[in-house]
Short mmCIF file of C-alpha atoms in Angstrom, two decimals:
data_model
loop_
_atom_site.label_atom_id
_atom_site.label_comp_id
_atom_site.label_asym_id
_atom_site.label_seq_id
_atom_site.Cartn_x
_atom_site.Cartn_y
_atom_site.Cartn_z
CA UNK A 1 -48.21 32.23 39.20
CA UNK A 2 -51.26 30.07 39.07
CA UNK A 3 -49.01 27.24 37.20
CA UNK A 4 -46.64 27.57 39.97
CA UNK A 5 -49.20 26.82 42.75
CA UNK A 6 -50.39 24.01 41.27
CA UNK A 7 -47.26 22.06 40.94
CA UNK A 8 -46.26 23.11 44.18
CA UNK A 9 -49.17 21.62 45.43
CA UNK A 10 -49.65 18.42 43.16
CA UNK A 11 -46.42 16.54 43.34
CA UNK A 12 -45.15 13.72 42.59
CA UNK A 13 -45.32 13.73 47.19
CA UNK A 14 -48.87 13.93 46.22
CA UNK A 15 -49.17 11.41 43.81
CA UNK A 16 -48.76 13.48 41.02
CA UNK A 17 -46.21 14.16 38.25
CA UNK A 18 -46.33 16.60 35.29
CA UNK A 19 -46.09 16.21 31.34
CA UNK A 20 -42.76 17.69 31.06
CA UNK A 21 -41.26 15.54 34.06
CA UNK A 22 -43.35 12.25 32.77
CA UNK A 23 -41.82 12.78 28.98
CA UNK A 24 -38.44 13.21 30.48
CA UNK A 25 -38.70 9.62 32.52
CA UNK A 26 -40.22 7.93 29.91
CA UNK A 27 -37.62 9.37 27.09
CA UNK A 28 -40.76 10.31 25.46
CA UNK A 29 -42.08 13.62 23.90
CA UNK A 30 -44.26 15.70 25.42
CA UNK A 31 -47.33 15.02 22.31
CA UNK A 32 -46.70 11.47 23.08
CA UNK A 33 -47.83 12.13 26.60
CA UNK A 34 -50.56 14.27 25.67
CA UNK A 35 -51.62 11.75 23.51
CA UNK A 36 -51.48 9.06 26.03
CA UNK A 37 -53.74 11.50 28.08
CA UNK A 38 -56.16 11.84 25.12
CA UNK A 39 -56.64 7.65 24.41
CA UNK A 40 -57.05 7.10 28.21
CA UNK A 41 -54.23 5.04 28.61
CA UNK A 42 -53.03 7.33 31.83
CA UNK A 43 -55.12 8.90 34.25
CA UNK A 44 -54.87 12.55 34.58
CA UNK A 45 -56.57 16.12 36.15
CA UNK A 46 -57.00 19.05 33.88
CA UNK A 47 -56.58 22.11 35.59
CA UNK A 48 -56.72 25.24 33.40
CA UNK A 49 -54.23 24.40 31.11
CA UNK A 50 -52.04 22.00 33.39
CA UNK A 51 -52.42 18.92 33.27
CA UNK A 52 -51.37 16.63 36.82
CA UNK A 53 -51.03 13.02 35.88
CA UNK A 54 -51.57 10.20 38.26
CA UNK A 55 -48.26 8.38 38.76
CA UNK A 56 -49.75 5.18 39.97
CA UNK A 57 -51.44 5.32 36.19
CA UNK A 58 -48.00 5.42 34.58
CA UNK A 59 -47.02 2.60 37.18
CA UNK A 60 -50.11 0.22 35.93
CA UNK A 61 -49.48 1.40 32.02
CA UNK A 62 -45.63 0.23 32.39
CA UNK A 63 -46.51 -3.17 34.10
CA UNK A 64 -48.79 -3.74 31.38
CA UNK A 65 -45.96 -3.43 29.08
CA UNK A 66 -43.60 -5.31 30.52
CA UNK A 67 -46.03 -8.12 30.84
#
């Protein structure tokens, strides 16, 4: 239930996205997100267990990339 609210309420309307969805864009798996999370190459909020991941961080980590 908690889970639930949170998502609801940080979206990717919000700015937001979630490990699951951000694995599934990036064809990625979900440890190579967390791990991502863990070297500080995307910005994220930890809440409880969930973690909400800025999209504008994925944004600046793919132009980086590219470049």
């Amino acid at each position: 239930m908690k889970n639930s609210f949170i998502r609801e309420h940080l979206n990717k309307k919000n700015g937001f996205i979630s490990v699951e969805e951000l694995a599934n864009s990036l064809l990625v798996s979900k440890k190579t997100v967390y791990r991502m999370i863990k070297d500080k190459k995307i910005i994220s909020i930890k809440l409880g267990s969930y973690y909400a991941i800025k999209i504008s961080s994925v944004k600046k980590l793919i132009q980086e990339v590219i470049v």
